[in-house]
């Protein structure tokens, strides 16, 4: 692209260059070229006849830009509109401004909303922390209460178990005492039965023999059966019916001596019968 200067008109208004000048060497690429009305390159000074008489030419240079393949245009002039091209639309700045304002408004509102939400969330977190602490305190109290109840229950169970064991032992002791008493009673009865059996044996022997020896102390019902007896040797015979076995005189129910008292009736209420030197007592009733 090069720059050229369009030659102005001369004083005579013809705009023709002098006939005596020769075209200069073309300028280098990019250097401004000077061109007159005849299309030639105008030198710095005019040469030829009549130059001195006419004076310097009155012309005004115009700098134009020459683009290969495009018409020349003065420097600063707008480029020519292309044929058939639509005019460029005007850019409207207010939608962009509105968009920026909306974005700023949304951003500020979002920041405020986020700040409010963050404050609400922090308050909610604090409330939840307080609630959790309260619940933990309640849980601790419940655990302590459960431990106390468990301890009391274990103590009650131990006491009830000890009482039950004591009751069982007492009942077993009572049963054992009753069993022992029953056993003692049975033993006593067994002894009584044995004594009776012995007495029966004696009585049977007496029944077979018809009497019992006439000297000694015999238990009534065990060694001698109640009934009426007569002594076989009545001369020196002494006998007595007794209510006890201590030997006291008060225990003598009745007694007899000699031939006139050789017959005696032994009763079932008597405890013992004693006799001496009576020979043999024979049962007669």
mmCIF file of C-alpha atoms in Angstrom:
data_model
loop_
_atom_site.group_PDB
_atom_site.id
_atom_site.type_symbol
_atom_site.label_atom_id
_atom_site.label_comp_id
_atom_site.label_asym_id
_atom_site.label_seq_id
_atom_site.Cartn_x
_atom_site.Cartn_y
_atom_site.Cartn_z
ATOM 1 C CA UNK A 1 0.000 0.000 0.000
ATOM 2 C CA UNK A 2 1.453 3.400 -0.950
ATOM 3 C CA UNK A 3 0.490 7.049 -0.547
ATOM 4 C CA UNK A 4 0.184 9.536 -3.479
ATOM 5 C CA UNK A 5 -0.324 13.293 -3.684
ATOM 6 C CA UNK A 6 -2.874 14.559 -6.208
ATOM 7 C CA UNK A 7 -1.518 17.630 -8.014
ATOM 8 C CA UNK A 8 -3.582 20.797 -7.707
ATOM 9 C CA UNK A 9 -4.325 23.220 -10.503
ATOM 10 C CA UNK A 10 -1.738 25.725 -11.745
ATOM 11 C CA UNK A 11 -2.200 29.429 -11.861
ATOM 12 C CA UNK A 12 -3.694 29.262 -15.330
ATOM 13 C CA UNK A 13 -6.235 26.647 -14.187
ATOM 14 C CA UNK A 14 -5.137 24.134 -16.818
ATOM 15 C CA UNK A 15 -3.574 21.702 -14.431
ATOM 16 C CA UNK A 16 -1.109 20.594 -17.117
ATOM 17 C CA UNK A 17 2.503 20.122 -16.322
ATOM 18 C CA UNK A 18 5.294 21.690 -18.188
ATOM 19 C CA UNK A 19 6.249 20.056 -21.345
ATOM 20 C CA UNK A 20 9.897 19.923 -20.506
ATOM 21 C CA UNK A 21 9.930 17.609 -17.348
ATOM 22 C CA UNK A 22 10.854 13.959 -17.373
ATOM 23 C CA UNK A 23 9.269 11.286 -15.162
ATOM 24 C CA UNK A 24 11.397 10.545 -12.091
ATOM 25 C CA UNK A 25 12.368 7.179 -10.830
ATOM 26 C CA UNK A 26 9.389 5.426 -9.168
ATOM 27 C CA UNK A 27 9.526 5.515 -5.356
ATOM 28 C CA UNK A 28 10.177 2.509 -3.237
ATOM 29 C CA UNK A 29 7.317 0.361 -1.943
ATOM 30 C CA UNK A 30 5.404 2.078 0.825
ATOM 31 C CA UNK A 31 6.783 5.624 -0.010
ATOM 32 C CA UNK A 32 4.307 8.359 -1.036
ATOM 33 C CA UNK A 33 4.031 8.982 -4.753
ATOM 34 C CA UNK A 34 3.274 12.379 -6.159
ATOM 35 C CA UNK A 35 0.852 12.460 -9.023
ATOM 36 C CA UNK A 36 -0.414 15.421 -11.005
ATOM 37 C CA UNK A 37 -3.478 15.858 -13.104
ATOM 38 C CA UNK A 38 -1.743 14.203 -16.012
ATOM 39 C CA UNK A 39 -1.151 11.127 -13.900
ATOM 40 C CA UNK A 40 2.630 11.545 -13.909
ATOM 41 C CA UNK A 41 4.916 11.823 -11.006
ATOM 42 C CA UNK A 42 5.494 15.499 -10.113
ATOM 43 C CA UNK A 43 9.088 16.383 -9.298
ATOM 44 C CA UNK A 44 9.991 18.768 -6.575
ATOM 45 C CA UNK A 45 10.348 21.598 -9.144
ATOM 46 C CA UNK A 46 9.026 22.376 -12.546
ATOM 47 C CA UNK A 47 11.414 22.589 -15.537
ATOM 48 C CA UNK A 48 10.780 23.870 -18.976
ATOM 49 C CA UNK A 49 10.252 27.147 -20.774
ATOM 50 C CA UNK A 50 8.160 29.787 -19.143
ATOM 51 C CA UNK A 51 8.560 28.501 -15.659
ATOM 52 C CA UNK A 52 10.359 31.553 -14.402
ATOM 53 C CA UNK A 53 7.887 33.858 -16.058
ATOM 54 C CA UNK A 54 4.872 32.061 -14.658
ATOM 55 C CA UNK A 55 6.249 31.576 -11.126
ATOM 56 C CA UNK A 56 5.791 28.494 -8.954
ATOM 57 C CA UNK A 57 2.625 26.597 -9.629
ATOM 58 C CA UNK A 58 -0.181 27.129 -7.176
ATOM 59 C CA UNK A 59 -1.350 23.550 -6.290
ATOM 60 C CA UNK A 60 -2.299 21.821 -3.167
ATOM 61 C CA UNK A 61 -1.084 18.264 -2.536
ATOM 62 C CA UNK A 62 -3.615 15.703 -1.358
ATOM 63 C CA UNK A 63 -2.338 12.529 0.336
ATOM 64 C CA UNK A 64 -4.278 9.480 -0.701
ATOM 65 C CA UNK A 65 -3.942 5.787 0.149
ATOM 66 C CA UNK A 66 -3.508 3.500 -2.782
ATOM 67 C CA UNK A 67 -4.570 -0.118 -2.219
ATOM 68 C CA UNK A 68 -3.865 -2.586 -5.006
ATOM 69 C CA UNK A 69 -7.123 -3.503 -6.719
ATOM 70 C CA UNK A 70 -9.042 -0.678 -4.929
ATOM 71 C CA UNK A 71 -9.647 2.998 -5.820
ATOM 72 C CA UNK A 72 -7.472 5.599 -4.155
ATOM 73 C CA UNK A 73 -9.049 7.608 -1.254
ATOM 74 C CA UNK A 74 -7.737 10.552 0.753
ATOM 75 C CA UNK A 75 -6.199 9.944 4.129
ATOM 76 C CA UNK A 76 -8.903 10.001 6.840
ATOM 77 C CA UNK A 77 -11.778 9.447 4.415
ATOM 78 C CA UNK A 78 -14.138 6.572 5.292
ATOM 79 C CA UNK A 79 -13.854 3.485 3.110
ATOM 80 C CA UNK A 80 -16.410 3.254 0.302
ATOM 81 C CA UNK A 81 -19.405 1.045 0.990
ATOM 82 C CA UNK A 82 -19.313 -2.247 -0.744
ATOM 83 C CA UNK A 83 -21.926 -2.772 -3.397
ATOM 84 C CA UNK A 84 -24.819 -4.893 -2.223
ATOM 85 C CA UNK A 85 -23.585 -5.039 1.438
ATOM 86 C CA UNK A 86 -26.137 -4.357 4.157
ATOM 87 C CA UNK A 87 -25.414 -1.475 6.518
ATOM 88 C CA UNK A 88 -23.871 -2.519 9.829
ATOM 89 C CA UNK A 89 -26.440 -2.495 12.644
ATOM 90 C CA UNK A 90 -26.022 -0.086 15.487
ATOM 91 C CA UNK A 91 -24.877 -1.613 18.668
ATOM 92 C CA UNK A 92 -27.287 -1.072 21.517
ATOM 93 C CA UNK A 93 -25.598 -0.711 24.869
ATOM 94 C CA UNK A 94 -28.658 -0.688 27.114
ATOM 95 C CA UNK A 95 -29.352 -4.519 26.981
ATOM 96 C CA UNK A 96 -25.786 -5.136 28.066
ATOM 97 C CA UNK A 97 -26.127 -2.571 30.820
ATOM 98 C CA UNK A 98 -29.424 -4.104 31.912
ATOM 99 C CA UNK A 99 -27.858 -7.554 31.916
ATOM 100 C CA UNK A 100 -24.912 -6.333 33.990
ATOM 101 C CA UNK A 101 -27.260 -4.557 36.396
ATOM 102 C CA UNK A 102 -29.385 -7.695 36.684
ATOM 103 C CA UNK A 103 -26.345 -9.824 37.342
ATOM 104 C CA UNK A 104 -25.148 -7.387 39.994
ATOM 105 C CA UNK A 105 -28.607 -7.263 41.558
ATOM 106 C CA UNK A 106 -28.897 -11.032 41.572
ATOM 107 C CA UNK A 107 -25.393 -11.342 42.967
ATOM 108 C CA UNK A 108 -26.055 -8.838 45.738
ATOM 109 C CA UNK A 109 -29.431 -10.391 46.496
ATOM 110 C CA UNK A 110 -27.923 -13.861 46.437
ATOM 111 C CA UNK A 111 -25.158 -12.727 48.764
ATOM 112 C CA UNK A 112 -27.668 -11.219 51.164
ATOM 113 C CA UNK A 113 -29.850 -14.331 50.919
ATOM 114 C CA UNK A 114 -26.833 -16.571 51.475
ATOM 115 C CA UNK A 115 -25.838 -14.477 54.476
ATOM 116 C CA UNK A 116 -29.358 -14.714 55.906
ATOM 117 C CA UNK A 117 -29.490 -18.447 55.216
ATOM 118 C CA UNK A 118 -26.057 -18.902 56.804
ATOM 119 C CA UNK A 119 -27.198 -16.981 59.891
ATOM 120 C CA UNK A 120 -30.388 -19.053 60.045
ATOM 121 C CA UNK A 121 -28.389 -22.254 59.619
ATOM 122 C CA UNK A 122 -25.974 -21.229 62.392
ATOM 123 C CA UNK A 123 -28.877 -20.411 64.709
ATOM 124 C CA UNK A 124 -30.466 -23.733 63.830
ATOM 125 C CA UNK A 125 -27.169 -25.533 64.446
ATOM 126 C CA UNK A 126 -26.820 -23.798 67.817
ATOM 127 C CA UNK A 127 -30.388 -24.753 68.718
ATOM 128 C CA UNK A 128 -29.751 -28.344 67.662
ATOM 129 C CA UNK A 129 -26.518 -28.407 69.700
ATOM 130 C CA UNK A 130 -28.404 -27.158 72.747
ATOM 131 C CA UNK A 131 -31.126 -29.737 72.148
ATOM 132 C CA UNK A 132 -28.517 -32.486 71.769
ATOM 133 C CA UNK A 133 -26.847 -31.417 75.019
ATOM 134 C CA UNK A 134 -30.216 -31.468 76.756
ATOM 135 C CA UNK A 135 -30.971 -34.912 75.356
ATOM 136 C CA UNK A 136 -27.544 -36.139 76.437
ATOM 137 C CA UNK A 137 -28.253 -34.867 79.943
ATOM 138 C CA UNK A 138 -31.601 -36.664 79.926
ATOM 139 C CA UNK A 139 -29.902 -39.831 78.685
ATOM 140 C CA UNK A 140 -27.333 -39.550 81.478
ATOM 141 C CA UNK A 141 -30.087 -39.097 84.047
ATOM 142 C CA UNK A 142 -32.006 -42.051 82.614
ATOM 143 C CA UNK A 143 -28.892 -44.220 82.653
ATOM 144 C CA UNK A 144 -28.255 -43.249 86.287
ATOM 145 C CA UNK A 145 -31.886 -43.972 87.151
ATOM 146 C CA UNK A 146 -31.732 -47.313 85.345
ATOM 147 C CA UNK A 147 -28.539 -48.167 87.234
ATOM 148 C CA UNK A 148 -30.199 -47.284 90.545
ATOM 149 C CA UNK A 149 -33.301 -49.294 89.684
ATOM 150 C CA UNK A 150 -31.133 -52.214 88.605
ATOM 151 C CA UNK A 151 -29.124 -52.036 91.832
ATOM 152 C CA UNK A 152 -32.302 -51.925 93.919
ATOM 153 C CA UNK A 153 -33.778 -54.771 91.889
ATOM 154 C CA UNK A 154 -30.656 -56.864 92.369
ATOM 155 C CA UNK A 155 -30.727 -56.088 96.084
ATOM 156 C CA UNK A 156 -34.415 -56.990 96.280
ATOM 157 C CA UNK A 157 -33.784 -60.208 94.378
ATOM 158 C CA UNK A 158 -30.901 -61.087 96.696
ATOM 159 C CA UNK A 159 -33.044 -60.318 99.751
ATOM 160 C CA UNK A 160 -35.976 -62.311 98.401
ATOM 161 C CA UNK A 161 -33.669 -65.192 97.573
ATOM 162 C CA UNK A 162 -32.163 -65.105 101.054
ATOM 163 C CA UNK A 163 -35.633 -64.938 102.624
ATOM 164 C CA UNK A 164 -36.823 -67.810 100.482
ATOM 165 C CA UNK A 165 -33.744 -69.818 101.375
ATOM 166 C CA UNK A 166 -34.266 -69.041 105.046
ATOM 167 C CA UNK A 167 -37.944 -69.962 104.774
ATOM 168 C CA UNK A 168 -37.065 -73.201 103.033
ATOM 169 C CA UNK A 169 -34.442 -73.963 105.628
ATOM 170 C CA UNK A 170 -36.884 -73.110 108.419
ATOM 171 C CA UNK A 171 -39.569 -75.227 106.821
ATOM 172 C CA UNK A 172 -37.124 -78.013 106.297
ATOM 173 C CA UNK A 173 -36.016 -77.612 109.898
ATOM 174 C CA UNK A 174 -39.607 -77.746 111.098
ATOM 175 C CA UNK A 175 -40.265 -80.749 108.930
ATOM 176 C CA UNK A 176 -37.096 -82.353 110.150
ATOM 177 C CA UNK A 177 -38.069 -81.614 113.747
ATOM 178 C CA UNK A 178 -41.518 -83.055 113.114
ATOM 179 C CA UNK A 179 -39.945 -86.074 111.488
ATOM 180 C CA UNK A 180 -37.577 -86.458 114.411
ATOM 181 C CA UNK A 181 -40.465 -86.178 116.870
ATOM 182 C CA UNK A 182 -42.434 -88.656 114.851
ATOM 183 C CA UNK A 183 -39.462 -90.952 114.744
ATOM 184 C CA UNK A 184 -39.028 -90.599 118.494
ATOM 185 C CA UNK A 185 -42.695 -91.309 118.962
ATOM 186 C CA UNK A 186 -42.457 -94.307 116.750
ATOM 187 C CA UNK A 187 -39.403 -95.433 118.635
ATOM 188 C CA UNK A 188 -41.304 -95.003 121.871
ATOM 189 C CA UNK A 189 -44.224 -96.891 120.515
ATOM 190 C CA UNK A 190 -41.899 -99.479 119.222
ATOM 191 C CA UNK A 191 -40.451 -99.772 122.699
ATOM 192 C CA UNK A 192 -43.892 -99.981 124.157
ATOM 193 C CA UNK A 193 -44.838 -102.582 121.631
ATOM 194 C CA UNK A 194 -41.715 -104.493 122.436
ATOM 195 C CA UNK A 195 -42.519 -104.262 126.154
ATOM 196 C CA UNK A 196 -46.033 -105.371 125.495
ATOM 197 C CA UNK A 197 -44.788 -108.202 123.422
ATOM 198 C CA UNK A 198 -42.527 -109.179 126.288
ATOM 199 C CA UNK A 199 -45.435 -108.851 128.716
ATOM 200 C CA UNK A 200 -47.593 -110.904 126.451
ATOM 201 C CA UNK A 201 -44.865 -113.465 126.319
ATOM 202 C CA UNK A 202 -44.671 -113.417 130.121
ATOM 203 C CA UNK A 203 -48.406 -113.601 130.422
ATOM 204 C CA UNK A 204 -48.528 -116.399 127.969
ATOM 205 C CA UNK A 205 -45.885 -118.141 129.998
ATOM 206 C CA UNK A 206 -47.894 -117.401 133.126
ATOM 207 C CA UNK A 207 -50.997 -118.759 131.437
ATOM 208 C CA UNK A 208 -49.148 -121.864 130.513
ATOM 209 C CA UNK A 209 -47.678 -122.230 133.979
ATOM 210 C CA UNK A 210 -50.797 -120.909 135.713
ATOM 211 C CA UNK A 211 -48.877 -118.292 137.779
ATOM 212 C CA UNK A 212 -45.584 -116.469 138.436
ATOM 213 C CA UNK A 213 -42.836 -116.715 141.061
ATOM 214 C CA UNK A 214 -43.854 -115.410 144.523
ATOM 215 C CA UNK A 215 -40.799 -113.190 145.271
ATOM 216 C CA UNK A 216 -39.841 -109.871 143.568
ATOM 217 C CA UNK A 217 -41.343 -106.670 142.088
ATOM 218 C CA UNK A 218 -43.244 -107.010 138.850
ATOM 219 C CA UNK A 219 -44.835 -104.384 136.597
ATOM 220 C CA UNK A 220 -48.530 -104.805 136.167
ATOM 221 C CA UNK A 221 -49.455 -105.410 132.548
ATOM 222 C CA UNK A 222 -45.865 -106.124 131.567
ATOM 223 C CA UNK A 223 -44.689 -108.801 133.911
ATOM 224 C CA UNK A 224 -47.897 -109.724 135.586
ATOM 225 C CA UNK A 225 -51.385 -109.636 134.212
ATOM 226 C CA UNK A 226 -54.215 -108.085 136.162
ATOM 227 C CA UNK A 227 -56.313 -110.760 137.906
ATOM 228 C CA UNK A 228 -56.829 -112.716 141.141
ATOM 229 C CA UNK A 229 -53.984 -114.883 142.483
ATOM 230 C CA UNK A 230 -53.364 -117.226 145.468
ATOM 231 C CA UNK A 231 -50.002 -117.889 147.086
ATOM 232 C CA UNK A 232 -48.799 -121.474 147.313
ATOM 233 C CA UNK A 233 -46.899 -120.767 150.599
ATOM 234 C CA UNK A 234 -49.117 -118.407 152.570
ATOM 235 C CA UNK A 235 -47.524 -118.799 156.091
ATOM 236 C CA UNK A 236 -44.730 -116.226 155.747
ATOM 237 C CA UNK A 237 -46.062 -114.529 152.531
ATOM 238 C CA UNK A 238 -45.931 -110.704 152.292
ATOM 239 C CA UNK A 239 -47.290 -108.750 149.299
ATOM 240 C CA UNK A 240 -48.209 -105.154 148.346
ATOM 241 C CA UNK A 241 -49.833 -103.368 145.426
ATOM 242 C CA UNK A 242 -47.993 -100.157 144.500
ATOM 243 C CA UNK A 243 -48.865 -96.939 142.606
ATOM 244 C CA UNK A 244 -45.229 -96.139 141.817
ATOM 245 C CA UNK A 245 -41.713 -97.419 141.790
ATOM 246 C CA UNK A 246 -39.941 -94.950 144.111
ATOM 247 C CA UNK A 247 -40.289 -97.188 147.163
ATOM 248 C CA UNK A 248 -42.069 -94.579 149.278
ATOM 249 C CA UNK A 249 -44.550 -95.802 151.828
ATOM 250 C CA UNK A 250 -47.229 -93.552 150.328
ATOM 251 C CA UNK A 251 -47.082 -95.548 147.090
ATOM 252 C CA UNK A 252 -48.472 -98.661 148.825
ATOM 253 C CA UNK A 253 -52.070 -99.059 147.764
ATOM 254 C CA UNK A 254 -52.695 -102.125 149.969
ATOM 255 C CA UNK A 255 -50.692 -105.040 151.414
ATOM 256 C CA UNK A 256 -51.102 -108.335 153.268
ATOM 257 C CA UNK A 257 -49.172 -110.904 155.320
ATOM 258 C CA UNK A 258 -49.784 -114.393 156.588
ATOM 259 C CA UNK A 259 -52.130 -117.152 155.734
ATOM 260 C CA UNK A 260 -55.205 -115.009 156.097
ATOM 261 C CA UNK A 261 -54.094 -112.763 153.272
ATOM 262 C CA UNK A 262 -52.860 -115.416 150.874
ATOM 263 C CA UNK A 263 -55.245 -114.239 148.095
ATOM 264 C CA UNK A 264 -54.826 -110.891 146.241
ATOM 265 C CA UNK A 265 -56.517 -109.159 143.261
ATOM 266 C CA UNK A 266 -54.117 -107.163 141.047
ATOM 267 C CA UNK A 267 -55.840 -104.322 139.106
ATOM 268 C CA UNK A 268 -54.878 -102.824 135.779
ATOM 269 C CA UNK A 269 -54.469 -99.396 137.449
ATOM 270 C CA UNK A 270 -51.714 -100.739 139.663
ATOM 271 C CA UNK A 271 -48.168 -99.882 138.657
ATOM 272 C CA UNK A 272 -46.382 -102.755 140.318
ATOM 273 C CA UNK A 273 -46.900 -105.829 142.496
ATOM 274 C CA UNK A 274 -44.309 -106.894 145.059
ATOM 275 C CA UNK A 275 -44.202 -110.058 147.185
ATOM 276 C CA UNK A 276 -41.765 -112.095 149.307
ATOM 277 C CA UNK A 277 -41.700 -115.700 150.498
ATOM 278 C CA UNK A 278 -45.039 -116.503 148.854
ATOM 279 C CA UNK A 279 -43.916 -119.513 146.859
ATOM 280 C CA UNK A 280 -45.804 -119.298 143.541
ATOM 281 C CA UNK A 281 -48.779 -117.198 142.719
ATOM 282 C CA UNK A 282 -51.411 -119.106 140.866
ATOM 283 C CA UNK A 283 -54.090 -117.312 138.941
ATOM 284 C CA UNK A 284 -57.548 -118.200 140.041
ATOM 285 C CA UNK A 285 -59.585 -115.465 138.382
#
